[in-house]
Amino acid sequence: MLKRAVLPLALGLPLLLGACGPVASLLSSTDGEKGPLQFGPLAVGQTWTLSGVVDSRNVVTTVKIPDLVNVQGKFASSSARDEYTGFNDNRAGFAVATYDPDRRNAEFRWVGDAGAASFDKVVYTCKLDNLAGNPLIGTLTYTRNGQTVANGTCEANLSSQS
């Protein structure tokens, strides 16, 4: 009785394994080399140029992607601790890029120069909901001391990829 139950499974096994072949070939690299780690539009080694107009001023910065790590379900260019330190210490120029696979959007945040009021915390956020096209177009938010001051538009251009 047991032989009759096992025989159909044994005969079907090669078909099941054969169905996995296309998936395995898609996942394997033909030349044995792997490309840079990539999630959404972000890949290790990239440099992005962000620009926009908000609160009647032009804003421009560059954001490098040295690594991509999982931070609370998103993929980010720096760890949560580095991000916290950079923003908490108000380090002008510190930037982080994130990609949210659930929402399929990307976001670039950076610490801006507070000017004469050096104790103020200035943060710019370029949120990109549409990840198609070049440049990527999004919403630029300018916050000072945690309060939104103004919104504008931003562009994200891939400057280089190593």
PDB file of C-alpha atoms in Angstrom:
ATOM      1  CA  MET A   1       0.000   0.000   0.000  1.00  0.00           C
ATOM      2  CA  LEU A   2       2.812   2.378   0.887  1.00  0.00           C
ATOM      3  CA  LYS A   3       4.556   1.642  -2.443  1.00  0.00           C
ATOM      4  CA  ARG A   4       1.463   2.752  -4.372  1.00  0.00           C
ATOM      5  CA  ALA A   5       1.298   6.068  -2.489  1.00  0.00           C
ATOM      6  CA  VAL A   6       4.987   6.856  -2.928  1.00  0.00           C
ATOM      7  CA  LEU A   7       5.214   5.926  -6.607  1.00  0.00           C
ATOM      8  CA  PRO A   8       3.126   8.878  -7.946  1.00  0.00           C
ATOM      9  CA  LEU A   9       5.157  11.291  -5.809  1.00  0.00           C
ATOM     10  CA  ALA A  10       8.424   9.845  -7.054  1.00  0.00           C
ATOM     11  CA  LEU A  11       7.264  10.111 -10.669  1.00  0.00           C
ATOM     12  CA  GLY A  12       6.154  13.741 -10.202  1.00  0.00           C
ATOM     13  CA  LEU A  13       9.352  14.878  -8.491  1.00  0.00           C
ATOM     14  CA  PRO A  14      11.393  15.393 -11.701  1.00  0.00           C
ATOM     15  CA  LEU A  15       8.602  17.587 -13.076  1.00  0.00           C
ATOM     16  CA  LEU A  16       8.591  19.716  -9.947  1.00  0.00           C
ATOM     17  CA  LEU A  17      12.350  20.096  -9.948  1.00  0.00           C
ATOM     18  CA  GLY A  18      12.354  20.882 -13.662  1.00  0.00           C
ATOM     19  CA  ALA A  19       9.916  23.728 -13.045  1.00  0.00           C
ATOM     20  CA  CYS A  20      12.457  25.307 -10.712  1.00  0.00           C
ATOM     21  CA  GLY A  21      15.076  25.431 -13.467  1.00  0.00           C
ATOM     22  CA  PRO A  22      13.991  28.739 -15.057  1.00  0.00           C
ATOM     23  CA  VAL A  23      13.922  30.428 -11.654  1.00  0.00           C
ATOM     24  CA  ALA A  24      17.366  29.115 -10.772  1.00  0.00           C
ATOM     25  CA  SER A  25      18.769  30.297 -14.091  1.00  0.00           C
ATOM     26  CA  LEU A  26      17.315  33.767 -13.585  1.00  0.00           C
ATOM     27  CA  LEU A  27      18.909  33.989 -10.159  1.00  0.00           C
ATOM     28  CA  SER A  28      22.328  32.796 -11.256  1.00  0.00           C
ATOM     29  CA  SER A  29      24.840  35.010 -13.021  1.00  0.00           C
ATOM     30  CA  THR A  30      26.088  33.814 -16.390  1.00  0.00           C
ATOM     31  CA  ASP A  31      29.594  35.159 -15.977  1.00  0.00           C
ATOM     32  CA  GLY A  32      29.991  34.406 -12.277  1.00  0.00           C
ATOM     33  CA  GLU A  33      30.257  38.103 -11.336  1.00  0.00           C
ATOM     34  CA  LYS A  34      27.721  39.912  -9.229  1.00  0.00           C
ATOM     35  CA  GLY A  35      26.722  43.505  -9.800  1.00  0.00           C
ATOM     36  CA  PRO A  36      26.469  46.103  -7.061  1.00  0.00           C
ATOM     37  CA  LEU A  37      23.894  45.624  -4.348  1.00  0.00           C
ATOM     38  CA  GLN A  38      20.718  47.383  -5.531  1.00  0.00           C
ATOM     39  CA  PHE A  39      17.235  48.087  -4.161  1.00  0.00           C
ATOM     40  CA  GLY A  40      14.851  50.147  -6.268  1.00  0.00           C
ATOM     41  CA  PRO A  41      16.757  53.008  -7.882  1.00  0.00           C
ATOM     42  CA  LEU A  42      19.532  52.893  -5.257  1.00  0.00           C
ATOM     43  CA  ALA A  43      22.730  50.907  -5.808  1.00  0.00           C
ATOM     44  CA  VAL A  44      26.001  50.788  -3.910  1.00  0.00           C
ATOM     45  CA  GLY A  45      28.571  53.077  -5.517  1.00  0.00           C
ATOM     46  CA  GLN A  46      26.106  55.612  -6.898  1.00  0.00           C
ATOM     47  CA  THR A  47      26.240  59.365  -6.443  1.00  0.00           C
ATOM     48  CA  TRP A  48      22.983  61.294  -6.773  1.00  0.00           C
ATOM     49  CA  THR A  49      22.599  65.034  -7.272  1.00  0.00           C
ATOM     50  CA  LEU A  50      19.494  66.478  -5.648  1.00  0.00           C
ATOM     51  CA  SER A  51      18.222  69.924  -6.555  1.00  0.00           C
ATOM     52  CA  GLY A  52      15.089  71.908  -6.046  1.00  0.00           C
ATOM     53  CA  VAL A  53      13.450  75.152  -5.096  1.00  0.00           C
ATOM     54  CA  VAL A  54      11.796  75.602  -1.728  1.00  0.00           C
ATOM     55  CA  ASP A  55      10.992  78.716   0.286  1.00  0.00           C
ATOM     56  CA  SER A  56      12.320  80.929  -2.558  1.00  0.00           C
ATOM     57  CA  ARG A  57      15.799  79.418  -2.518  1.00  0.00           C
ATOM     58  CA  ASN A  58      17.695  76.948  -4.651  1.00  0.00           C
ATOM     59  CA  VAL A  59      18.871  73.822  -2.866  1.00  0.00           C
ATOM     60  CA  VAL A  60      21.531  71.478  -4.245  1.00  0.00           C
ATOM     61  CA  THR A  61      23.389  68.576  -2.643  1.00  0.00           C
ATOM     62  CA  THR A  62      25.002  65.273  -3.572  1.00  0.00           C
ATOM     63  CA  VAL A  63      24.264  61.994  -1.870  1.00  0.00           C
ATOM     64  CA  LYS A  64      26.620  59.020  -2.099  1.00  0.00           C
ATOM     65  CA  ILE A  65      25.472  55.423  -1.611  1.00  0.00           C
ATOM     66  CA  PRO A  66      28.419  53.689   0.126  1.00  0.00           C
ATOM     67  CA  ASP A  67      26.282  50.778   1.338  1.00  0.00           C
ATOM     68  CA  LEU A  68      22.673  49.600   1.544  1.00  0.00           C
ATOM     69  CA  VAL A  69      21.467  48.177   4.841  1.00  0.00           C
ATOM     70  CA  ASN A  70      18.052  47.094   6.073  1.00  0.00           C
ATOM     71  CA  VAL A  71      16.745  49.649   8.562  1.00  0.00           C
ATOM     72  CA  GLN A  72      13.227  48.972   9.855  1.00  0.00           C
ATOM     73  CA  GLY A  73      11.983  47.384   6.629  1.00  0.00           C
ATOM     74  CA  LYS A  74      13.592  49.957   4.337  1.00  0.00           C
ATOM     75  CA  PHE A  75      16.939  49.870   2.585  1.00  0.00           C
ATOM     76  CA  ALA A  76      19.149  52.790   3.591  1.00  0.00           C
ATOM     77  CA  SER A  77      22.553  54.131   2.660  1.00  0.00           C
ATOM     78  CA  SER A  78      23.599  54.290   6.324  1.00  0.00           C
ATOM     79  CA  SER A  79      22.759  52.481   9.530  1.00  0.00           C
ATOM     80  CA  ALA A  80      20.086  53.727  11.913  1.00  0.00           C
ATOM     81  CA  ARG A  81      22.756  54.732  14.444  1.00  0.00           C
ATOM     82  CA  ASP A  82      24.772  56.711  11.879  1.00  0.00           C
ATOM     83  CA  GLU A  83      21.596  58.387  10.650  1.00  0.00           C
ATOM     84  CA  TYR A  84      20.541  59.280  14.190  1.00  0.00           C
ATOM     85  CA  THR A  85      23.993  60.678  15.007  1.00  0.00           C
ATOM     86  CA  GLY A  86      24.251  62.684  11.775  1.00  0.00           C
ATOM     87  CA  PHE A  87      20.858  64.325  12.166  1.00  0.00           C
ATOM     88  CA  ASN A  88      20.990  64.681  15.958  1.00  0.00           C
ATOM     89  CA  ASP A  89      24.453  66.300  15.849  1.00  0.00           C
ATOM     90  CA  ASN A  90      23.173  68.611  13.100  1.00  0.00           C
ATOM     91  CA  ARG A  91      26.110  67.794  10.791  1.00  0.00           C
ATOM     92  CA  ALA A  92      25.494  69.976   7.744  1.00  0.00           C
ATOM     93  CA  GLY A  93      25.840  67.903   4.588  1.00  0.00           C
ATOM     94  CA  PHE A  94      25.102  64.559   6.251  1.00  0.00           C
ATOM     95  CA  ALA A  95      22.695  62.667   3.991  1.00  0.00           C
ATOM     96  CA  VAL A  96      20.855  59.375   3.831  1.00  0.00           C
ATOM     97  CA  ALA A  97      18.958  57.736   0.990  1.00  0.00           C
ATOM     98  CA  THR A  98      16.222  55.152   1.588  1.00  0.00           C
ATOM     99  CA  TYR A  99      14.087  52.873  -0.537  1.00  0.00           C
ATOM    100  CA  ASP A 100      10.809  51.472   0.798  1.00  0.00           C
ATOM    101  CA  PRO A 101       9.953  48.269  -1.126  1.00  0.00           C
ATOM    102  CA  ASP A 102       6.409  48.152   0.292  1.00  0.00           C
ATOM    103  CA  ARG A 103       5.515  51.655  -0.912  1.00  0.00           C
ATOM    104  CA  ARG A 104       7.935  51.565  -3.853  1.00  0.00           C
ATOM    105  CA  ASN A 105       9.262  55.024  -3.153  1.00  0.00           C
ATOM    106  CA  ALA A 106      12.642  56.544  -2.424  1.00  0.00           C
ATOM    107  CA  GLU A 107      13.643  59.384  -0.168  1.00  0.00           C
ATOM    108  CA  PHE A 108      16.767  61.494   0.192  1.00  0.00           C
ATOM    109  CA  ARG A 109      17.210  63.419   3.467  1.00  0.00           C
ATOM    110  CA  TRP A 110      20.062  65.696   4.337  1.00  0.00           C
ATOM    111  CA  VAL A 111      21.092  68.177   7.004  1.00  0.00           C
ATOM    112  CA  GLY A 112      21.180  71.709   5.641  1.00  0.00           C
ATOM    113  CA  ASP A 113      23.274  74.652   6.665  1.00  0.00           C
ATOM    114  CA  ALA A 114      21.415  76.680   9.295  1.00  0.00           C
ATOM    115  CA  GLY A 115      23.382  79.836   8.435  1.00  0.00           C
ATOM    116  CA  ALA A 116      23.699  82.409  11.201  1.00  0.00           C
ATOM    117  CA  ALA A 117      21.310  80.473  13.463  1.00  0.00           C
ATOM    118  CA  SER A 118      23.728  77.567  13.832  1.00  0.00           C
ATOM    119  CA  PHE A 119      21.711  76.093  16.727  1.00  0.00           C
ATOM    120  CA  ASP A 120      18.731  75.506  14.389  1.00  0.00           C
ATOM    121  CA  LYS A 121      18.271  72.069  12.843  1.00  0.00           C
ATOM    122  CA  VAL A 122      17.585  72.328   9.121  1.00  0.00           C
ATOM    123  CA  VAL A 123      16.587  69.184   7.217  1.00  0.00           C
ATOM    124  CA  TYR A 124      15.620  68.770   3.567  1.00  0.00           C
ATOM    125  CA  THR A 125      13.678  65.759   2.310  1.00  0.00           C
ATOM    126  CA  CYS A 126      13.210  64.868  -1.349  1.00  0.00           C
ATOM    127  CA  LYS A 127      10.473  62.218  -1.546  1.00  0.00           C
ATOM    128  CA  LEU A 128      10.123  60.347  -4.830  1.00  0.00           C
ATOM    129  CA  ASP A 129       6.897  58.418  -5.355  1.00  0.00           C
ATOM    130  CA  ASN A 130       7.390  57.886  -9.098  1.00  0.00           C
ATOM    131  CA  LEU A 131      10.650  56.055  -9.764  1.00  0.00           C
ATOM    132  CA  ALA A 132      10.399  56.157 -13.564  1.00  0.00           C
ATOM    133  CA  GLY A 133      12.128  58.644 -15.824  1.00  0.00           C
ATOM    134  CA  ASN A 134      15.230  60.743 -15.672  1.00  0.00           C
ATOM    135  CA  PRO A 135      15.478  62.877 -13.659  1.00  0.00           C
ATOM    136  CA  LEU A 136      13.256  61.513 -10.914  1.00  0.00           C
ATOM    137  CA  ILE A 137      10.814  64.231  -9.806  1.00  0.00           C
ATOM    138  CA  GLY A 138       9.466  64.542  -6.280  1.00  0.00           C
ATOM    139  CA  THR A 139       8.417  66.732  -3.399  1.00  0.00           C
ATOM    140  CA  LEU A 140      11.007  68.739  -1.473  1.00  0.00           C
ATOM    141  CA  THR A 141      10.227  69.493   2.168  1.00  0.00           C
ATOM    142  CA  TYR A 142      12.169  72.030   4.209  1.00  0.00           C
ATOM    143  CA  THR A 143      11.996  71.666   7.997  1.00  0.00           C
ATOM    144  CA  ARG A 144      13.547  73.822  10.701  1.00  0.00           C
ATOM    145  CA  ASN A 145      13.694  72.463  14.261  1.00  0.00           C
ATOM    146  CA  GLY A 146      11.254  69.682  13.343  1.00  0.00           C
ATOM    147  CA  GLN A 147       8.593  72.014  11.914  1.00  0.00           C
ATOM    148  CA  THR A 148       7.765  72.030   8.187  1.00  0.00           C
ATOM    149  CA  VAL A 149       8.538  75.499   6.824  1.00  0.00           C
ATOM    150  CA  ALA A 150       7.794  74.966   3.138  1.00  0.00           C
ATOM    151  CA  ASN A 151       7.292  72.445   0.344  1.00  0.00           C
ATOM    152  CA  GLY A 152       8.578  72.597  -3.205  1.00  0.00           C
ATOM    153  CA  THR A 153       9.725  70.278  -5.959  1.00  0.00           C
ATOM    154  CA  CYS A 154      12.964  68.374  -6.322  1.00  0.00           C
ATOM    155  CA  GLU A 155      14.876  66.445  -8.936  1.00  0.00           C
ATOM    156  CA  ALA A 156      17.128  63.457  -8.335  1.00  0.00           C
ATOM    157  CA  ASN A 157      19.755  62.860 -11.015  1.00  0.00           C
ATOM    158  CA  LEU A 158      22.081  59.879 -11.013  1.00  0.00           C
ATOM    159  CA  SER A 159      25.478  61.590 -11.285  1.00  0.00           C
ATOM    160  CA  SER A 160      27.756  58.572 -11.354  1.00  0.00           C
ATOM    161  CA  GLN A 161      28.002  54.898 -10.584  1.00  0.00           C
ATOM    162  CA  SER A 162      31.256  53.119  -9.797  1.00  0.00           C
TER     163      SER A 162
END
